[in-house]
PDB file of C-alpha atoms in Angstrom:
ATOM      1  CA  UNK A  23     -69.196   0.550  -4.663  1.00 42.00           C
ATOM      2  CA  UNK A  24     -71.541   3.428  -3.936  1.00 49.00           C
ATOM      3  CA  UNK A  25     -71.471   4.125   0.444  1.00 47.00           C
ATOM      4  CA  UNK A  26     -74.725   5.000   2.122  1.00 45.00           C
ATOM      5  CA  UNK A  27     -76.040   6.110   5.781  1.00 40.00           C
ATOM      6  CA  UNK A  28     -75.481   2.622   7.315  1.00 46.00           C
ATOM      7  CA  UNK A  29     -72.396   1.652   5.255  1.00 58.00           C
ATOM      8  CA  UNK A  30     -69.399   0.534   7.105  1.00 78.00           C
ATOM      9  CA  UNK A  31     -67.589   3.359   5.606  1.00 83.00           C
ATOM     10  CA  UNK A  32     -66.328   4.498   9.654  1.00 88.00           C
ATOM     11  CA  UNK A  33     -64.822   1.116   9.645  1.00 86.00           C
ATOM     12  CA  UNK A  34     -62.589   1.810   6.237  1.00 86.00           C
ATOM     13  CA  UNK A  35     -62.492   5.421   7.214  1.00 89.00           C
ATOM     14  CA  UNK A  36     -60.357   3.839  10.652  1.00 89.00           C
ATOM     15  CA  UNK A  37     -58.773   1.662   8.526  1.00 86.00           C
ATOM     16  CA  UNK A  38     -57.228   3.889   6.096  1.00 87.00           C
ATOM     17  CA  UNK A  39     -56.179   6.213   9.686  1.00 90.00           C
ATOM     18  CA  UNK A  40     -54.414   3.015  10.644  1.00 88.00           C
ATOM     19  CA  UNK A  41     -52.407   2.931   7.161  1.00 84.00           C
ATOM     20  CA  UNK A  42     -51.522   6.310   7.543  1.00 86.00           C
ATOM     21  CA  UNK A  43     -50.101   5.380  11.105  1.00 85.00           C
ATOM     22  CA  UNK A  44     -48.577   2.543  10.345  1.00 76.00           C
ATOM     23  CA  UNK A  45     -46.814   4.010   7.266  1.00 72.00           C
ATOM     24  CA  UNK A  46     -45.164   6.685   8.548  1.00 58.00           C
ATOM     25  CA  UNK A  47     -41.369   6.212   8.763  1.00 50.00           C
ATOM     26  CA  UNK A  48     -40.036   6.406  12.168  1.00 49.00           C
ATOM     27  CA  UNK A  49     -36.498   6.855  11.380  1.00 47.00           C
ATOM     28  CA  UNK A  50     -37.082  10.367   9.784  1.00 55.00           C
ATOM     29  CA  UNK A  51     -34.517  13.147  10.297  1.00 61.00           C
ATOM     30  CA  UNK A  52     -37.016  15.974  10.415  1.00 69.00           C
ATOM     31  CA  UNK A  53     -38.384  17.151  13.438  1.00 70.00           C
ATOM     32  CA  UNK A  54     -42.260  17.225  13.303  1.00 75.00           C
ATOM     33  CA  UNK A  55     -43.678  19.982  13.814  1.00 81.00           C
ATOM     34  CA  UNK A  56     -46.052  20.354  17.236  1.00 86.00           C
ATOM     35  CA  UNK A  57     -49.676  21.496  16.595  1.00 89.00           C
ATOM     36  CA  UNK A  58     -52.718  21.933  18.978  1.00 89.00           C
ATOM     37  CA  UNK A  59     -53.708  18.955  17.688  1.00 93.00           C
ATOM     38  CA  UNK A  60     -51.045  16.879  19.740  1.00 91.00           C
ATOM     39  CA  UNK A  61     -52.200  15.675  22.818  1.00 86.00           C
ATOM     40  CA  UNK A  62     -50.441  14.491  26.156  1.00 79.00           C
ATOM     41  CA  UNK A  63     -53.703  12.672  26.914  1.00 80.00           C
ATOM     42  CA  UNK A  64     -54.455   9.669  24.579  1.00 83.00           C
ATOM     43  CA  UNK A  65     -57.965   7.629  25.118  1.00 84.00           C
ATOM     44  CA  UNK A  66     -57.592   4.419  26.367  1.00 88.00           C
ATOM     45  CA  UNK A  67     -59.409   2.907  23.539  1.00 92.00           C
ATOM     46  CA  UNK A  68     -58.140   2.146  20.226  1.00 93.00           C
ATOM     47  CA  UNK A  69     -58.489   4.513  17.099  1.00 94.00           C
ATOM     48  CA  UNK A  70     -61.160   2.222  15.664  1.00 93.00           C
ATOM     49  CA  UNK A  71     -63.510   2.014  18.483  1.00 94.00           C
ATOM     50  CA  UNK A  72     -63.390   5.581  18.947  1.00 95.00           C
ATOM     51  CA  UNK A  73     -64.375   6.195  15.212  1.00 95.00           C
ATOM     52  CA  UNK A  74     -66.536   3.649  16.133  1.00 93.00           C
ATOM     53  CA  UNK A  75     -68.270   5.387  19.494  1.00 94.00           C
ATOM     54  CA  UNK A  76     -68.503   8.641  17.445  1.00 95.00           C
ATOM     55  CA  UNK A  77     -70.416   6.697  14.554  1.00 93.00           C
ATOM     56  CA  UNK A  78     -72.764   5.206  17.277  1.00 93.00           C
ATOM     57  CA  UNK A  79     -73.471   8.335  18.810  1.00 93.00           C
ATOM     58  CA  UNK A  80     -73.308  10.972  16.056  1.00 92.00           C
ATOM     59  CA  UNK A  81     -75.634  11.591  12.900  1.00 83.00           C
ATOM     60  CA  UNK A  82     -72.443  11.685  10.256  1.00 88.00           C
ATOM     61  CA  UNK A  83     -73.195   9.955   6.821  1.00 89.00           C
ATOM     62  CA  UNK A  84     -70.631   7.847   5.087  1.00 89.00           C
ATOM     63  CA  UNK A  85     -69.342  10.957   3.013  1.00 91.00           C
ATOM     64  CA  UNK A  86     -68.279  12.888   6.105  1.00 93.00           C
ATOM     65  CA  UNK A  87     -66.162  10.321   6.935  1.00 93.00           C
ATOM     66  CA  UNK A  88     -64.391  10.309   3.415  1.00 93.00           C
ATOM     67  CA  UNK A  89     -64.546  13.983   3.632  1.00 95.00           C
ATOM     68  CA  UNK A  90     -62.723  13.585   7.028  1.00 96.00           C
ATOM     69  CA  UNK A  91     -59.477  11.368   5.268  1.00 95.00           C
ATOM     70  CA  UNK A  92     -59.389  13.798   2.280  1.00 96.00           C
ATOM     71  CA  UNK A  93     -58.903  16.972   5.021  1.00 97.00           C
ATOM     72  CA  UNK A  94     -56.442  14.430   6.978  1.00 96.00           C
ATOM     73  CA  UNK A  95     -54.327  13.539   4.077  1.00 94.00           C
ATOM     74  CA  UNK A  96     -54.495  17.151   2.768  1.00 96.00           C
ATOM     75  CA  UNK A  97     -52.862  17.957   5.947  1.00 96.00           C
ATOM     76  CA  UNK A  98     -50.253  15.692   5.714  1.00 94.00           C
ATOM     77  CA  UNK A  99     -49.606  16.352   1.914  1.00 94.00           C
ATOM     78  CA  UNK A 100     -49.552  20.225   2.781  1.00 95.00           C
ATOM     79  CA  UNK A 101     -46.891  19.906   5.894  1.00 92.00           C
ATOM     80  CA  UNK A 102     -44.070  18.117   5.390  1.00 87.00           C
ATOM     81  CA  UNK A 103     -42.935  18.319   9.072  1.00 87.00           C
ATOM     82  CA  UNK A 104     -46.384  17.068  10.932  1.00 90.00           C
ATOM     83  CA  UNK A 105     -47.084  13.622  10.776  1.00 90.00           C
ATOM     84  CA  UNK A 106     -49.867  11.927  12.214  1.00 92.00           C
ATOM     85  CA  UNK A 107     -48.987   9.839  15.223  1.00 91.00           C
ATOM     86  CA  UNK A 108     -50.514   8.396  18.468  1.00 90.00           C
ATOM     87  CA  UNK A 109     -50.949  11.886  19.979  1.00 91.00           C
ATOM     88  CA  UNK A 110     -52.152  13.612  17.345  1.00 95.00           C
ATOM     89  CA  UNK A 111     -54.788  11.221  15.580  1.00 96.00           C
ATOM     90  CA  UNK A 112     -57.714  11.308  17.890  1.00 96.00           C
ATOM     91  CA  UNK A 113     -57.288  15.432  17.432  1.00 96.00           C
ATOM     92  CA  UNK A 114     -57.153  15.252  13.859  1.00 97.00           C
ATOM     93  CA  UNK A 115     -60.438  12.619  13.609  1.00 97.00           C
ATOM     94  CA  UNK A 116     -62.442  14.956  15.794  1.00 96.00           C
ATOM     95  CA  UNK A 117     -61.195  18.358  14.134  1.00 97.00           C
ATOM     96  CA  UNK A 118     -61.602  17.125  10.199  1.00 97.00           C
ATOM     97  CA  UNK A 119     -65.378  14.867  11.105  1.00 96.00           C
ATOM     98  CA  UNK A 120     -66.000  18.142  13.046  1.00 96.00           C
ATOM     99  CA  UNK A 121     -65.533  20.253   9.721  1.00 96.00           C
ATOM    100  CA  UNK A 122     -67.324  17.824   7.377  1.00 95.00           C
ATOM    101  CA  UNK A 123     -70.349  17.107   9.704  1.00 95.00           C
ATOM    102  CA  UNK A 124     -70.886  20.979   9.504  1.00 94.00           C
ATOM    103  CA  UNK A 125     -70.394  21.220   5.678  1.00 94.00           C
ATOM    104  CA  UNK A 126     -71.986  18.353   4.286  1.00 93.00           C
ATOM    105  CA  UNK A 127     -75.137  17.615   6.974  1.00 91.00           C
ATOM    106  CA  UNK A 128     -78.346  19.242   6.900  1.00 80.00           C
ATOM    107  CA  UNK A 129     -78.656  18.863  10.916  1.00 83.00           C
ATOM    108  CA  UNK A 130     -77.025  21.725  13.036  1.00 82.00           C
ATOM    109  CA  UNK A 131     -74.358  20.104  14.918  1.00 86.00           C
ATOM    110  CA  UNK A 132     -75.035  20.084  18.361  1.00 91.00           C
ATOM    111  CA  UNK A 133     -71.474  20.981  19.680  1.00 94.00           C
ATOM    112  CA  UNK A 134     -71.732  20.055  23.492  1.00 94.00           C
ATOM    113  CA  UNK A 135     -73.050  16.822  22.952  1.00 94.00           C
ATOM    114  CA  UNK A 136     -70.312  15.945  19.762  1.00 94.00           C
ATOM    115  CA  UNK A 137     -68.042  16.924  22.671  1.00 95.00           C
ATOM    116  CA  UNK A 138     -69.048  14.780  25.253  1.00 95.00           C
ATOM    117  CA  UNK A 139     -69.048  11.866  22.589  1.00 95.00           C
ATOM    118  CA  UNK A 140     -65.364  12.780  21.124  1.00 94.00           C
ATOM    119  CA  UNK A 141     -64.572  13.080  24.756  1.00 92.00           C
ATOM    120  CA  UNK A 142     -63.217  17.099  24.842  1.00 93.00           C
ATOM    121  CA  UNK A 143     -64.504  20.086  25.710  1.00 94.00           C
ATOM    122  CA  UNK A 144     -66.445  22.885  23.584  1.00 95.00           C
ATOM    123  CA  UNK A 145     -63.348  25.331  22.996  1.00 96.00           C
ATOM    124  CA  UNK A 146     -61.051  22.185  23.186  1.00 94.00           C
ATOM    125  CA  UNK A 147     -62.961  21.225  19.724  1.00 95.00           C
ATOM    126  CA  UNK A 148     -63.190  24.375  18.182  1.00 96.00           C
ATOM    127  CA  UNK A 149     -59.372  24.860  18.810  1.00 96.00           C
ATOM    128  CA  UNK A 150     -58.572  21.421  17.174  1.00 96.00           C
ATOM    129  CA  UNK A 151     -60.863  22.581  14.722  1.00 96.00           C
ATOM    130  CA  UNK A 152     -59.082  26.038  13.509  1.00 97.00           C
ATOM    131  CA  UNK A 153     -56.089  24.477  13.731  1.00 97.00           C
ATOM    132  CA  UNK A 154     -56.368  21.680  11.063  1.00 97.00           C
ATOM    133  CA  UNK A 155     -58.127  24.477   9.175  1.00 97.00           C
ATOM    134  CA  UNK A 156     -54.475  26.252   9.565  1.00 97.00           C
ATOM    135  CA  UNK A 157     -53.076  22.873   8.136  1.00 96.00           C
ATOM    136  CA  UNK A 158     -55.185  22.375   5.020  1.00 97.00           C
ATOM    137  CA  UNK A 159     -54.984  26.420   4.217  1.00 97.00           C
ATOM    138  CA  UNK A 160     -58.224  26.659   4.461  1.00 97.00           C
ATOM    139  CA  UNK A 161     -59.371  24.598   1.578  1.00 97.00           C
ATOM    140  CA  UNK A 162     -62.259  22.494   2.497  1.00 96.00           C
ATOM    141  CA  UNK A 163     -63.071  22.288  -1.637  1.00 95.00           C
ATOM    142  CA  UNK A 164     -62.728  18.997  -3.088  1.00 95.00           C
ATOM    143  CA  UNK A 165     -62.672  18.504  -6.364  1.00 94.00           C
ATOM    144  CA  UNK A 166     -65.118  15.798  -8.158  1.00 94.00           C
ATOM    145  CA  UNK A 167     -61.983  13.338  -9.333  1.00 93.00           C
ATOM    146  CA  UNK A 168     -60.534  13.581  -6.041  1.00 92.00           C
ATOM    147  CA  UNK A 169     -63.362  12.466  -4.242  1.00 90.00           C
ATOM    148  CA  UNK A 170     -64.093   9.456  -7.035  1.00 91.00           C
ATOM    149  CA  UNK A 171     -60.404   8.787  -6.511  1.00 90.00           C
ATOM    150  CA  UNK A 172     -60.604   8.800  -2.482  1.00 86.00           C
ATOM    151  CA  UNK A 173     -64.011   6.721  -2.838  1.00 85.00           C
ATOM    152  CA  UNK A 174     -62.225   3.821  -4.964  1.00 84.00           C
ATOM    153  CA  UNK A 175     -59.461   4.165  -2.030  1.00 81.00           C
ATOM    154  CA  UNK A 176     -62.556   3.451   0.960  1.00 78.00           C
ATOM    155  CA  UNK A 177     -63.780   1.112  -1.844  1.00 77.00           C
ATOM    156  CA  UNK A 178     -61.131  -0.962  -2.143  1.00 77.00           C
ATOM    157  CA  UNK A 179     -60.637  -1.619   1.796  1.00 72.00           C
ATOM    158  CA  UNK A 180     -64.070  -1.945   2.142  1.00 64.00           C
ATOM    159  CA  UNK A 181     -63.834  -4.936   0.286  1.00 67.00           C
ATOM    160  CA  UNK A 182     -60.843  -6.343   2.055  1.00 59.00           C
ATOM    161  CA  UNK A 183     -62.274  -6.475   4.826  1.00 53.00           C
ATOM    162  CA  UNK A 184     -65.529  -8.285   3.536  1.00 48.00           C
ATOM    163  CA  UNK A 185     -63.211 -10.980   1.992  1.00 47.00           C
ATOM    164  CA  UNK A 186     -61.438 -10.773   5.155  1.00 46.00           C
ATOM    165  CA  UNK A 187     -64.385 -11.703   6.900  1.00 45.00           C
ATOM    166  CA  UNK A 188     -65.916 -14.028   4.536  1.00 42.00           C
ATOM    167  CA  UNK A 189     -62.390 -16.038   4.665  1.00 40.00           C
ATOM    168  CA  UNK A 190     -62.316 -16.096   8.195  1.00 40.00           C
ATOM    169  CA  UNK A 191     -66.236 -17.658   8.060  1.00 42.00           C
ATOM    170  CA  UNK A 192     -65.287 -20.493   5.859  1.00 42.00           C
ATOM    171  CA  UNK A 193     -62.329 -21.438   7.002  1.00 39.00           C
ATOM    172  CA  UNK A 194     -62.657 -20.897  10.738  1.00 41.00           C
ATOM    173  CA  UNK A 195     -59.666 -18.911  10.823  1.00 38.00           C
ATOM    174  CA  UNK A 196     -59.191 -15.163  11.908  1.00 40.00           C
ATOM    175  CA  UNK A 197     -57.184 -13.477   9.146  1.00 41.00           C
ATOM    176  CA  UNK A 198     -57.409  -9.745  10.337  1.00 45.00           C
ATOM    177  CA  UNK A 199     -60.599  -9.066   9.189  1.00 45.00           C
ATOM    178  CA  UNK A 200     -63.323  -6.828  10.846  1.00 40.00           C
ATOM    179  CA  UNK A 201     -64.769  -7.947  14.199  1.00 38.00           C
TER     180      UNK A 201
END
């Protein structure tokens, strides 16, 4: 399944951050590790619909957003001791879209109003920014069978969630799907 411009590729992209939350084990010993990325504020509205608000409002094409979970899992794979929780997911969606919007679209970014959409300030997002750079070592490179193997991953929920919501059609039921 090939993603283009108008895919629903935000909506696996929030999907896969929701795995990644809901997977992590909350009984572990270690002591993760504090990052500007951790915030005491946390928006009011629910990881999804703020992938969703940023899709709405930003020119980002469905490859930014895989981009984006590549640099997010890279993190995670590269620092044993950081996690990604409640406080620090909204940081670490705006910091790694942030760094594939610049490397993989033609349009110049427009940084105060990418902002005022993610919700931060200027320096606030350039901070996030350097500091997930900092977690991945500075390896924004992604090799070709990574990204086929990351696309098969979007791929694969992608479809879920069209079953999902093909079940739910037929059978009047909801069964999780996308809404």
């Amino acid at each position: 399944m090939q993603f283009d411009k108008e895919s629903e590729m935000h909506v696996a992209f929030s999907k896969l951050l929701v795995g990644l939350l809901n997977s992590k084990d909350n009984s572990h010993s270690i002591v993760p590790t504090r990052t500007k990325l951790d915030s005491s504020k946390i928006p009011r509205m629910s990881i999804q619909d703020y992938i969703g608000r940023i899709h709405k409002h930003v020119k980002c094409s469905s490859a930014c957003y895989l981009l984006a979970f590549i640099l997010i899992e890279r993190a995670l794979r590269y620092n044993r001791c950081w996690f990604l929780t409640s406080s620090n997911v909204y940081s670490a969606v705006t910091a790694s879209l942030t760094l594939a919007i610049k490397l993989l679209e033609d349009d110049e970014l427009d940084m105060k109003r990418y902002a005022r959409v993610v919700g931060y300030e200027c320096e606030e997002v350039a901070a996030m920014e350097g500091e997930l750079l900092k977690l991945i070592n500075y390896e924004l490179f992604v090799r070709e069978e990574e990204y086929k193997r990351y696309t098969i991953k979007a791929s694969v929920i992608s479809c879920l969630l069209y079953t999902s919501d093909a079940a739910d059609d037929s059978l009047r039921v909801d069964l999780g799907g996308r809404r």
